[in-house]
mmCIF file with all atom_site columns, C-alpha atoms in Angstrom:
data_model
loop_
_atom_site.group_PDB
_atom_site.id
_atom_site.type_symbol
_atom_site.label_atom_id
_atom_site.label_alt_id
_atom_site.label_comp_id
_atom_site.label_asym_id
_atom_site.label_entity_id
_atom_site.label_seq_id
_atom_site.pdbx_PDB_ins_code
_atom_site.Cartn_x
_atom_site.Cartn_y
_atom_site.Cartn_z
_atom_site.occupancy
_atom_site.B_iso_or_equiv
_atom_site.pdbx_formal_charge
_atom_site.auth_seq_id
_atom_site.auth_comp_id
_atom_site.auth_asym_id
_atom_site.auth_atom_id
_atom_site.pdbx_PDB_model_num
ATOM 1   C CA . MET A 1 1   ? 448.313 177.353 96.509  1.00 94.00 ? 1   MET A CA 1
ATOM 2   C CA . ILE A 1 2   ? 444.916 175.802 95.728  1.00 97.00 ? 2   ILE A CA 1
ATOM 3   C CA . LYS A 1 3   ? 442.138 178.393 95.948  1.00 98.00 ? 3   LYS A CA 1
ATOM 4   C CA . VAL A 1 4   ? 438.851 176.994 97.282  1.00 98.00 ? 4   VAL A CA 1
ATOM 5   C CA . LEU A 1 5   ? 435.336 178.416 97.223  1.00 98.00 ? 5   LEU A CA 1
ATOM 6   C CA . LEU A 1 6   ? 432.835 177.030 99.736  1.00 98.00 ? 6   LEU A CA 1
ATOM 7   C CA . ALA A 1 7   ? 429.171 176.796 98.679  1.00 97.00 ? 7   ALA A CA 1
ATOM 8   C CA . ASP A 1 8   ? 426.789 175.703 101.437 1.00 95.00 ? 8   ASP A CA 1
ATOM 9   C CA . ASP A 1 9   ? 423.670 177.298 102.891 1.00 94.00 ? 9   ASP A CA 1
ATOM 10  C CA . HIS A 1 10  ? 424.722 176.455 106.460 1.00 93.00 ? 10  HIS A CA 1
ATOM 11  C CA . GLU A 1 11  ? 427.193 178.948 107.884 1.00 94.00 ? 11  GLU A CA 1
ATOM 12  C CA . LEU A 1 12  ? 428.467 176.530 110.537 1.00 93.00 ? 12  LEU A CA 1
ATOM 13  C CA . VAL A 1 13  ? 429.296 173.947 107.876 1.00 92.00 ? 13  VAL A CA 1
ATOM 14  C CA . ARG A 1 14  ? 431.224 176.553 105.905 1.00 94.00 ? 14  ARG A CA 1
ATOM 15  C CA . LYS A 1 15  ? 433.134 177.627 108.997 1.00 95.00 ? 15  LYS A CA 1
ATOM 16  C CA . GLY A 1 16  ? 434.073 174.030 109.782 1.00 93.00 ? 16  GLY A CA 1
ATOM 17  C CA . PHE A 1 17  ? 435.319 173.377 106.258 1.00 94.00 ? 17  PHE A CA 1
ATOM 18  C CA . LYS A 1 18  ? 437.222 176.679 106.240 1.00 96.00 ? 18  LYS A CA 1
ATOM 19  C CA . LEU A 1 19  ? 439.061 175.798 109.457 1.00 95.00 ? 19  LEU A CA 1
ATOM 20  C CA . MET A 1 20  ? 440.048 172.405 108.022 1.00 94.00 ? 20  MET A CA 1
ATOM 21  C CA . LEU A 1 21  ? 441.213 173.699 104.677 1.00 96.00 ? 21  LEU A CA 1
ATOM 22  C CA . ASP A 1 22  ? 442.977 176.881 105.803 1.00 97.00 ? 22  ASP A CA 1
ATOM 23  C CA . ALA A 1 23  ? 445.066 174.800 108.211 1.00 96.00 ? 23  ALA A CA 1
ATOM 24  C CA . GLN A 1 24  ? 446.795 173.201 105.202 1.00 96.00 ? 24  GLN A CA 1
ATOM 25  C CA . PRO A 1 25  ? 449.851 174.919 103.720 1.00 96.00 ? 25  PRO A CA 1
ATOM 26  C CA . ASP A 1 26  ? 448.691 174.377 100.121 1.00 97.00 ? 26  ASP A CA 1
ATOM 27  C CA . LEU A 1 27  ? 444.988 175.258 100.510 1.00 97.00 ? 27  LEU A CA 1
ATOM 28  C CA . ARG A 1 28  ? 443.261 178.612 100.978 1.00 97.00 ? 28  ARG A CA 1
ATOM 29  C CA . VAL A 1 29  ? 439.543 179.424 101.173 1.00 98.00 ? 29  VAL A CA 1
ATOM 30  C CA . VAL A 1 30  ? 439.019 182.524 99.030  1.00 98.00 ? 30  VAL A CA 1
ATOM 31  C CA . GLY A 1 31  ? 435.257 182.899 99.368  1.00 97.00 ? 31  GLY A CA 1
ATOM 32  C CA . GLU A 1 32  ? 431.999 181.572 100.777 1.00 97.00 ? 32  GLU A CA 1
ATOM 33  C CA . ALA A 1 33  ? 428.606 181.288 99.071  1.00 97.00 ? 33  ALA A CA 1
ATOM 34  C CA . GLY A 1 34  ? 425.285 180.659 100.797 1.00 95.00 ? 34  GLY A CA 1
ATOM 35  C CA . ASP A 1 35  ? 423.385 179.522 97.696  1.00 95.00 ? 35  ASP A CA 1
ATOM 36  C CA . GLY A 1 36  ? 423.857 178.465 94.080  1.00 95.00 ? 36  GLY A CA 1
ATOM 37  C CA . VAL A 1 37  ? 423.464 181.937 92.603  1.00 96.00 ? 37  VAL A CA 1
ATOM 38  C CA . GLU A 1 38  ? 426.173 183.323 94.858  1.00 96.00 ? 38  GLU A CA 1
ATOM 39  C CA . ALA A 1 39  ? 428.395 180.321 94.082  1.00 97.00 ? 39  ALA A CA 1
ATOM 40  C CA . VAL A 1 40  ? 428.203 181.061 90.356  1.00 97.00 ? 40  VAL A CA 1
ATOM 41  C CA . GLU A 1 41  ? 428.803 184.791 90.852  1.00 97.00 ? 41  GLU A CA 1
ATOM 42  C CA . LEU A 1 42  ? 431.789 184.259 93.147  1.00 98.00 ? 42  LEU A CA 1
ATOM 43  C CA . SER A 1 43  ? 433.256 181.655 90.798  1.00 98.00 ? 43  SER A CA 1
ATOM 44  C CA . ARG A 1 44  ? 433.158 184.199 87.988  1.00 97.00 ? 44  ARG A CA 1
ATOM 45  C CA . ARG A 1 45  ? 434.759 186.876 90.136  1.00 97.00 ? 45  ARG A CA 1
ATOM 46  C CA . LEU A 1 46  ? 437.276 184.903 92.202  1.00 97.00 ? 46  LEU A CA 1
ATOM 47  C CA . ARG A 1 47  ? 438.181 182.125 89.720  1.00 97.00 ? 47  ARG A CA 1
ATOM 48  C CA . PRO A 1 48  ? 438.821 179.495 92.415  1.00 98.00 ? 48  PRO A CA 1
ATOM 49  C CA . ASP A 1 49  ? 440.621 176.277 91.566  1.00 97.00 ? 49  ASP A CA 1
ATOM 50  C CA . VAL A 1 50  ? 438.029 174.125 93.354  1.00 97.00 ? 50  VAL A CA 1
ATOM 51  C CA . VAL A 1 51  ? 434.448 174.743 94.466  1.00 98.00 ? 51  VAL A CA 1
ATOM 52  C CA . LEU A 1 52  ? 433.143 172.634 97.351  1.00 96.00 ? 52  LEU A CA 1
ATOM 53  C CA . MET A 1 53  ? 429.489 172.472 96.296  1.00 95.00 ? 53  MET A CA 1
ATOM 54  C CA . ASP A 1 54  ? 426.630 171.406 98.549  1.00 93.00 ? 54  ASP A CA 1
ATOM 55  C CA . LEU A 1 55  ? 423.997 169.860 96.267  1.00 90.00 ? 55  LEU A CA 1
ATOM 56  C CA . HIS A 1 56  ? 421.011 170.733 98.433  1.00 88.00 ? 56  HIS A CA 1
ATOM 57  C CA . MET A 1 57  ? 420.661 174.506 98.631  1.00 90.00 ? 57  MET A CA 1
ATOM 58  C CA . PRO A 1 58  ? 417.570 176.695 98.332  1.00 86.00 ? 58  PRO A CA 1
ATOM 59  C CA . GLY A 1 59  ? 416.860 178.553 95.104  1.00 87.00 ? 59  GLY A CA 1
ATOM 60  C CA . LEU A 1 60  ? 419.490 177.571 92.551  1.00 92.00 ? 60  LEU A CA 1
ATOM 61  C CA . ASP A 1 61  ? 420.633 174.163 93.745  1.00 91.00 ? 61  ASP A CA 1
ATOM 62  C CA . GLY A 1 62  ? 424.136 172.736 93.594  1.00 93.00 ? 62  GLY A CA 1
ATOM 63  C CA . VAL A 1 63  ? 423.513 170.661 90.477  1.00 93.00 ? 63  VAL A CA 1
ATOM 64  C CA . ARG A 1 64  ? 422.448 173.623 88.346  1.00 95.00 ? 64  ARG A CA 1
ATOM 65  C CA . ALA A 1 65  ? 425.200 175.800 89.835  1.00 96.00 ? 65  ALA A CA 1
ATOM 66  C CA . THR A 1 66  ? 427.738 173.097 88.934  1.00 95.00 ? 66  THR A CA 1
ATOM 67  C CA . GLU A 1 67  ? 426.434 172.983 85.371  1.00 94.00 ? 67  GLU A CA 1
ATOM 68  C CA . LEU A 1 68  ? 426.734 176.755 84.974  1.00 96.00 ? 68  LEU A CA 1
ATOM 69  C CA . ILE A 1 69  ? 430.211 176.941 86.496  1.00 97.00 ? 69  ILE A CA 1
ATOM 70  C CA . THR A 1 70  ? 431.751 174.047 84.540  1.00 93.00 ? 70  THR A CA 1
ATOM 71  C CA . ALA A 1 71  ? 430.218 175.243 81.257  1.00 92.00 ? 71  ALA A CA 1
ATOM 72  C CA . GLU A 1 72  ? 431.453 178.821 81.616  1.00 95.00 ? 72  GLU A CA 1
ATOM 73  C CA . LEU A 1 73  ? 434.651 178.230 83.611  1.00 95.00 ? 73  LEU A CA 1
ATOM 74  C CA . PRO A 1 74  ? 436.105 174.849 82.558  1.00 90.00 ? 74  PRO A CA 1
ATOM 75  C CA . GLU A 1 75  ? 439.285 175.507 84.521  1.00 93.00 ? 75  GLU A CA 1
ATOM 76  C CA . VAL A 1 76  ? 437.273 175.558 87.773  1.00 95.00 ? 76  VAL A CA 1
ATOM 77  C CA . ARG A 1 77  ? 436.804 172.098 89.284  1.00 94.00 ? 77  ARG A CA 1
ATOM 78  C CA . VAL A 1 78  ? 433.743 171.244 91.369  1.00 95.00 ? 78  VAL A CA 1
ATOM 79  C CA . LEU A 1 79  ? 433.699 168.743 94.233  1.00 94.00 ? 79  LEU A CA 1
ATOM 80  C CA . ALA A 1 80  ? 430.090 167.914 95.106  1.00 92.00 ? 80  ALA A CA 1
ATOM 81  C CA . LEU A 1 81  ? 429.018 167.313 98.697  1.00 90.00 ? 81  LEU A CA 1
ATOM 82  C CA . SER A 1 82  ? 425.944 165.306 99.627  1.00 82.00 ? 82  SER A CA 1
ATOM 83  C CA . THR A 1 83  ? 424.355 164.161 102.866 1.00 78.00 ? 83  THR A CA 1
ATOM 84  C CA . PHE A 1 84  ? 423.642 160.760 101.334 1.00 66.00 ? 84  PHE A CA 1
ATOM 85  C CA . ASP A 1 85  ? 425.931 158.247 99.586  1.00 57.00 ? 85  ASP A CA 1
ATOM 86  C CA . LEU A 1 86  ? 423.196 157.054 97.228  1.00 57.00 ? 86  LEU A CA 1
ATOM 87  C CA . ASP A 1 87  ? 421.712 160.334 96.046  1.00 64.00 ? 87  ASP A CA 1
ATOM 88  C CA . GLU A 1 88  ? 420.429 160.802 92.503  1.00 74.00 ? 88  GLU A CA 1
ATOM 89  C CA . ASN A 1 89  ? 421.515 164.449 92.688  1.00 79.00 ? 89  ASN A CA 1
ATOM 90  C CA . VAL A 1 90  ? 425.118 163.250 92.914  1.00 79.00 ? 90  VAL A CA 1
ATOM 91  C CA . VAL A 1 91  ? 424.855 161.553 89.524  1.00 81.00 ? 91  VAL A CA 1
ATOM 92  C CA . ALA A 1 92  ? 423.200 164.679 88.131  1.00 84.00 ? 92  ALA A CA 1
ATOM 93  C CA . ALA A 1 93  ? 426.125 166.741 89.426  1.00 85.00 ? 93  ALA A CA 1
ATOM 94  C CA . LEU A 1 94  ? 428.678 164.357 87.893  1.00 84.00 ? 94  LEU A CA 1
ATOM 95  C CA . ARG A 1 95  ? 426.812 164.531 84.607  1.00 83.00 ? 95  ARG A CA 1
ATOM 96  C CA . ALA A 1 96  ? 426.828 168.334 84.921  1.00 87.00 ? 96  ALA A CA 1
ATOM 97  C CA . GLY A 1 97  ? 430.618 168.352 85.202  1.00 88.00 ? 97  GLY A CA 1
ATOM 98  C CA . ALA A 1 98  ? 431.536 167.827 88.867  1.00 90.00 ? 98  ALA A CA 1
ATOM 99  C CA . GLY A 1 99  ? 434.900 166.164 89.302  1.00 86.00 ? 99  GLY A CA 1
ATOM 100 C CA . GLY A 1 100 ? 433.706 163.950 92.132  1.00 85.00 ? 100 GLY A CA 1
ATOM 101 C CA . PHE A 1 101 ? 431.671 163.815 95.294  1.00 86.00 ? 101 PHE A CA 1
ATOM 102 C CA . LEU A 1 102 ? 432.074 163.204 99.007  1.00 86.00 ? 102 LEU A CA 1
ATOM 103 C CA . PRO A 1 103 ? 429.545 162.698 101.805 1.00 83.00 ? 103 PRO A CA 1
ATOM 104 C CA . LYS A 1 104 ? 429.209 165.748 104.052 1.00 82.00 ? 104 LYS A CA 1
ATOM 105 C CA . ASP A 1 105 ? 430.275 163.767 107.127 1.00 82.00 ? 105 ASP A CA 1
ATOM 106 C CA . VAL A 1 106 ? 433.613 162.959 105.488 1.00 79.00 ? 106 VAL A CA 1
ATOM 107 C CA . SER A 1 107 ? 436.714 162.996 107.689 1.00 85.00 ? 107 SER A CA 1
ATOM 108 C CA . PRO A 1 108 ? 438.988 166.061 107.525 1.00 89.00 ? 108 PRO A CA 1
ATOM 109 C CA . GLU A 1 109 ? 441.704 163.960 105.889 1.00 90.00 ? 109 GLU A CA 1
ATOM 110 C CA . GLU A 1 110 ? 439.351 162.709 103.165 1.00 87.00 ? 110 GLU A CA 1
ATOM 111 C CA . LEU A 1 111 ? 438.004 166.206 102.496 1.00 91.00 ? 111 LEU A CA 1
ATOM 112 C CA . ILE A 1 112 ? 441.488 167.683 102.155 1.00 93.00 ? 112 ILE A CA 1
ATOM 113 C CA . GLU A 1 113 ? 442.657 164.869 99.885  1.00 91.00 ? 113 GLU A CA 1
ATOM 114 C CA . GLY A 1 114 ? 439.464 165.143 97.832  1.00 90.00 ? 114 GLY A CA 1
ATOM 115 C CA . VAL A 1 115 ? 440.159 168.802 97.101  1.00 94.00 ? 115 VAL A CA 1
ATOM 116 C CA . ARG A 1 116 ? 443.706 167.986 96.034  1.00 93.00 ? 116 ARG A CA 1
ATOM 117 C CA . VAL A 1 117 ? 442.615 165.073 93.838  1.00 87.00 ? 117 VAL A CA 1
ATOM 118 C CA . VAL A 1 118 ? 439.943 167.118 92.049  1.00 90.00 ? 118 VAL A CA 1
ATOM 119 C CA . HIS A 1 119 ? 442.427 169.946 91.562  1.00 92.00 ? 119 HIS A CA 1
ATOM 120 C CA . ARG A 1 120 ? 444.763 167.479 89.809  1.00 87.00 ? 120 ARG A CA 1
ATOM 121 C CA . GLY A 1 121 ? 441.973 166.711 87.350  1.00 81.00 ? 121 GLY A CA 1
ATOM 122 C CA . GLU A 1 122 ? 441.198 163.288 88.764  1.00 76.00 ? 122 GLU A CA 1
ATOM 123 C CA . SER A 1 123 ? 437.905 161.916 90.057  1.00 75.00 ? 123 SER A CA 1
ATOM 124 C CA . ALA A 1 124 ? 437.517 162.178 93.836  1.00 76.00 ? 124 ALA A CA 1
ATOM 125 C CA . VAL A 1 125 ? 435.193 159.203 94.203  1.00 74.00 ? 125 VAL A CA 1
ATOM 126 C CA . ALA A 1 126 ? 435.983 155.714 95.415  1.00 60.00 ? 126 ALA A CA 1
ATOM 127 C CA . PRO A 1 127 ? 435.703 153.710 92.147  1.00 59.00 ? 127 PRO A CA 1
ATOM 128 C CA . ARG A 1 128 ? 433.474 150.975 93.541  1.00 58.00 ? 128 ARG A CA 1
ATOM 129 C CA . LEU A 1 129 ? 431.199 153.429 95.314  1.00 64.00 ? 129 LEU A CA 1
ATOM 130 C CA . LEU A 1 130 ? 430.988 155.418 92.086  1.00 66.00 ? 130 LEU A CA 1
ATOM 131 C CA . SER A 1 131 ? 429.966 152.322 90.121  1.00 64.00 ? 131 SER A CA 1
ATOM 132 C CA . ARG A 1 132 ? 427.326 151.369 92.693  1.00 67.00 ? 132 ARG A CA 1
ATOM 133 C CA . LEU A 1 133 ? 425.914 154.875 92.793  1.00 68.00 ? 133 LEU A CA 1
ATOM 134 C CA . ILE A 1 134 ? 425.760 155.357 89.052  1.00 68.00 ? 134 ILE A CA 1
ATOM 135 C CA . GLY A 1 135 ? 424.483 151.831 88.523  1.00 67.00 ? 135 GLY A CA 1
ATOM 136 C CA . THR A 1 136 ? 421.554 152.719 90.756  1.00 69.00 ? 136 THR A CA 1
ATOM 137 C CA . PHE A 1 137 ? 420.543 155.998 89.150  1.00 64.00 ? 137 PHE A CA 1
ATOM 138 C CA . VAL A 1 138 ? 421.675 156.348 85.533  1.00 67.00 ? 138 VAL A CA 1
ATOM 139 C CA . ARG A 1 139 ? 419.313 155.688 82.650  1.00 60.00 ? 139 ARG A CA 1
ATOM 140 C CA . ASP A 1 140 ? 419.756 152.123 81.457  1.00 52.00 ? 140 ASP A CA 1
ATOM 141 C CA . SER A 1 141 ? 419.910 151.893 77.665  1.00 49.00 ? 141 SER A CA 1
ATOM 142 C CA . ARG A 1 142 ? 418.598 148.666 76.178  1.00 49.00 ? 142 ARG A CA 1
ATOM 143 C CA . THR A 1 143 ? 418.838 149.492 72.503  1.00 48.00 ? 143 THR A CA 1
ATOM 144 C CA . SER A 1 144 ? 420.758 147.149 70.219  1.00 44.00 ? 144 SER A CA 1
ATOM 145 C CA . SER A 1 145 ? 422.324 149.930 68.144  1.00 47.00 ? 145 SER A CA 1
ATOM 146 C CA . VAL A 1 146 ? 425.805 151.246 68.906  1.00 49.00 ? 146 VAL A CA 1
ATOM 147 C CA . PRO A 1 147 ? 425.560 154.687 70.589  1.00 61.00 ? 147 PRO A CA 1
ATOM 148 C CA . ALA A 1 148 ? 427.267 157.493 68.687  1.00 67.00 ? 148 ALA A CA 1
ATOM 149 C CA . GLU A 1 149 ? 429.746 158.227 71.468  1.00 68.00 ? 149 GLU A CA 1
ATOM 150 C CA . LEU A 1 150 ? 431.068 154.641 71.312  1.00 82.00 ? 150 LEU A CA 1
ATOM 151 C CA . ALA A 1 151 ? 431.266 154.270 67.531  1.00 81.00 ? 151 ALA A CA 1
ATOM 152 C CA . GLY A 1 152 ? 434.846 155.543 67.361  1.00 86.00 ? 152 GLY A CA 1
ATOM 153 C CA . LEU A 1 153 ? 436.262 153.357 70.128  1.00 92.00 ? 153 LEU A CA 1
ATOM 154 C CA . THR A 1 154 ? 438.590 150.472 69.391  1.00 92.00 ? 154 THR A CA 1
ATOM 155 C CA . GLY A 1 155 ? 437.827 147.063 70.850  1.00 92.00 ? 155 GLY A CA 1
ATOM 156 C CA . ARG A 1 156 ? 440.474 147.517 73.532  1.00 95.00 ? 156 ARG A CA 1
ATOM 157 C CA . GLU A 1 157 ? 439.142 150.970 74.435  1.00 94.00 ? 157 GLU A CA 1
ATOM 158 C CA . ARG A 1 158 ? 435.623 149.561 74.852  1.00 93.00 ? 158 ARG A CA 1
ATOM 159 C CA . GLU A 1 159 ? 437.049 146.791 77.018  1.00 94.00 ? 159 GLU A CA 1
ATOM 160 C CA . ILE A 1 160 ? 438.835 149.303 79.227  1.00 95.00 ? 160 ILE A CA 1
ATOM 161 C CA . LEU A 1 161 ? 435.717 151.470 79.471  1.00 93.00 ? 161 LEU A CA 1
ATOM 162 C CA . VAL A 1 162 ? 433.767 148.468 80.770  1.00 92.00 ? 162 VAL A CA 1
ATOM 163 C CA . LEU A 1 163 ? 436.467 147.775 83.373  1.00 91.00 ? 163 LEU A CA 1
ATOM 164 C CA . ILE A 1 164 ? 436.420 151.429 84.460  1.00 88.00 ? 164 ILE A CA 1
ATOM 165 C CA . ALA A 1 165 ? 432.639 151.176 84.862  1.00 84.00 ? 165 ALA A CA 1
ATOM 166 C CA . ARG A 1 166 ? 433.153 148.105 87.040  1.00 82.00 ? 166 ARG A CA 1
ATOM 167 C CA . GLY A 1 167 ? 435.312 150.145 89.389  1.00 77.00 ? 167 GLY A CA 1
ATOM 168 C CA . ARG A 1 168 ? 438.771 149.003 88.323  1.00 83.00 ? 168 ARG A CA 1
ATOM 169 C CA . SER A 1 169 ? 441.719 151.351 88.768  1.00 83.00 ? 169 SER A CA 1
ATOM 170 C CA . ASN A 1 170 ? 444.321 151.752 86.025  1.00 88.00 ? 170 ASN A CA 1
ATOM 171 C CA . THR A 1 171 ? 446.680 149.466 87.941  1.00 89.00 ? 171 THR A CA 1
ATOM 172 C CA . GLU A 1 172 ? 444.005 146.771 88.249  1.00 91.00 ? 172 GLU A CA 1
ATOM 173 C CA . ILE A 1 173 ? 443.120 147.086 84.561  1.00 93.00 ? 173 ILE A CA 1
ATOM 174 C CA . ALA A 1 174 ? 446.786 146.723 83.602  1.00 94.00 ? 174 ALA A CA 1
ATOM 175 C CA . ALA A 1 175 ? 447.081 143.540 85.668  1.00 94.00 ? 175 ALA A CA 1
ATOM 176 C CA . GLU A 1 176 ? 443.857 142.087 84.255  1.00 94.00 ? 176 GLU A CA 1
ATOM 177 C CA . LEU A 1 177 ? 444.839 142.783 80.635  1.00 95.00 ? 177 LEU A CA 1
ATOM 178 C CA . SER A 1 178 ? 448.533 141.943 81.124  1.00 95.00 ? 178 SER A CA 1
ATOM 179 C CA . VAL A 1 179 ? 449.722 145.328 79.853  1.00 95.00 ? 179 VAL A CA 1
ATOM 180 C CA . SER A 1 180 ? 451.681 148.147 81.443  1.00 95.00 ? 180 SER A CA 1
ATOM 181 C CA . PRO A 1 181 ? 449.947 150.890 83.483  1.00 92.00 ? 181 PRO A CA 1
ATOM 182 C CA . SER A 1 182 ? 451.286 153.483 81.019  1.00 93.00 ? 182 SER A CA 1
ATOM 183 C CA . THR A 1 183 ? 449.580 151.641 78.160  1.00 95.00 ? 183 THR A CA 1
ATOM 184 C CA . VAL A 1 184 ? 446.301 151.688 80.069  1.00 94.00 ? 184 VAL A CA 1
ATOM 185 C CA . LYS A 1 185 ? 446.753 155.385 80.816  1.00 92.00 ? 185 LYS A CA 1
ATOM 186 C CA . ASN A 1 186 ? 447.195 156.113 77.100  1.00 94.00 ? 186 ASN A CA 1
ATOM 187 C CA . HIS A 1 187 ? 444.070 154.120 76.229  1.00 95.00 ? 187 HIS A CA 1
ATOM 188 C CA . VAL A 1 188 ? 442.092 155.922 78.940  1.00 93.00 ? 188 VAL A CA 1
ATOM 189 C CA . THR A 1 189 ? 443.207 159.334 77.665  1.00 92.00 ? 189 THR A CA 1
ATOM 190 C CA . ASN A 1 190 ? 442.197 158.416 74.110  1.00 94.00 ? 190 ASN A CA 1
ATOM 191 C CA . LEU A 1 191 ? 438.803 156.970 75.009  1.00 93.00 ? 191 LEU A CA 1
ATOM 192 C CA . PHE A 1 192 ? 437.963 159.930 77.256  1.00 91.00 ? 192 PHE A CA 1
ATOM 193 C CA . ALA A 1 193 ? 438.650 162.255 74.323  1.00 90.00 ? 193 ALA A CA 1
ATOM 194 C CA . LYS A 1 194 ? 436.486 160.175 71.997  1.00 91.00 ? 194 LYS A CA 1
ATOM 195 C CA . ILE A 1 195 ? 433.473 159.991 74.307  1.00 90.00 ? 195 ILE A CA 1
ATOM 196 C CA . GLY A 1 196 ? 433.806 163.572 75.566  1.00 85.00 ? 196 GLY A CA 1
ATOM 197 C CA . ALA A 1 197 ? 434.387 162.607 79.209  1.00 84.00 ? 197 ALA A CA 1
ATOM 198 C CA . ARG A 1 198 ? 436.316 164.948 81.474  1.00 78.00 ? 198 ARG A CA 1
ATOM 199 C CA . ASP A 1 199 ? 437.088 162.246 84.010  1.00 79.00 ? 199 ASP A CA 1
ATOM 200 C CA . ARG A 1 200 ? 436.304 158.738 85.250  1.00 81.00 ? 200 ARG A CA 1
ATOM 201 C CA . ALA A 1 201 ? 432.981 159.782 86.714  1.00 78.00 ? 201 ALA A CA 1
ATOM 202 C CA . GLN A 1 202 ? 431.590 160.896 83.360  1.00 80.00 ? 202 GLN A CA 1
ATOM 203 C CA . ALA A 1 203 ? 433.105 157.854 81.621  1.00 85.00 ? 203 ALA A CA 1
ATOM 204 C CA . VAL A 1 204 ? 431.220 155.531 83.965  1.00 82.00 ? 204 VAL A CA 1
ATOM 205 C CA . ILE A 1 205 ? 427.971 157.356 83.213  1.00 82.00 ? 205 ILE A CA 1
ATOM 206 C CA . VAL A 1 206 ? 428.559 156.923 79.462  1.00 85.00 ? 206 VAL A CA 1
ATOM 207 C CA . ALA A 1 207 ? 429.236 153.195 79.903  1.00 85.00 ? 207 ALA A CA 1
ATOM 208 C CA . TYR A 1 208 ? 426.014 152.644 81.834  1.00 81.00 ? 208 TYR A CA 1
ATOM 209 C CA . GLU A 1 209 ? 423.827 154.806 79.620  1.00 80.00 ? 209 GLU A CA 1
ATOM 210 C CA . ALA A 1 210 ? 425.245 153.171 76.478  1.00 82.00 ? 210 ALA A CA 1
ATOM 211 C CA . GLY A 1 211 ? 424.327 149.763 77.840  1.00 81.00 ? 211 GLY A CA 1
ATOM 212 C CA . LEU A 1 212 ? 427.928 148.462 78.000  1.00 83.00 ? 212 LEU A CA 1
ATOM 213 C CA . ILE A 1 213 ? 427.278 147.457 81.574  1.00 78.00 ? 213 ILE A CA 1
ATOM 214 C CA . ARG A 1 214 ? 424.084 147.132 83.569  1.00 70.00 ? 214 ARG A CA 1
ATOM 215 C CA . PRO A 1 215 ? 423.355 147.768 87.244  1.00 60.00 ? 215 PRO A CA 1
ATOM 216 C CA . GLY A 1 216 ? 424.396 144.789 89.321  1.00 57.00 ? 216 GLY A CA 1
ATOM 217 C CA . GLU A 1 217 ? 426.940 143.410 86.848  1.00 57.00 ? 217 GLU A CA 1
#
């Protein structure tokens, strides 16, 4: 059973999400928060598996709440929700530790699958949408020096990181490099550990901010 905490300042939105999620045999809403402060407090008390986090709440917003929750409770995954696809707060939430994001008008099927994906430790963001979003908002490094987080990567790991930042899935990377998917998975695991990325979302941010890829490439 996947325990879910809902964090949104609109009660009707929370009720709608609760109806969708509680209808699934493997999902259960264990609490509701109306703002960021309450989301952090309930996460500490209830230890949900996944927090559905609205990024735009009064007081303590969803980005800061995400940062506090993921820093203190690394076992709790956060799925950010935003009204807009291209929202700089989404990138801030991913940088703060969110495992992915979905637009608030997402279909019930996509919301349910997003919760399951984030719970598995994967990134619940369409890879190409993630690349477009991050390419729009991340800081673009133009220094010629090699960033510290990339210094320990092998040439193949850097190559795979660039392909991840371009929105390629592991299967697509394997086909492009003529290697097996399991080999790619091993490389991805190693490079994530070296750059300190929890998931694909944070890896893409690192690639853009390190200047390995630039918006529009």
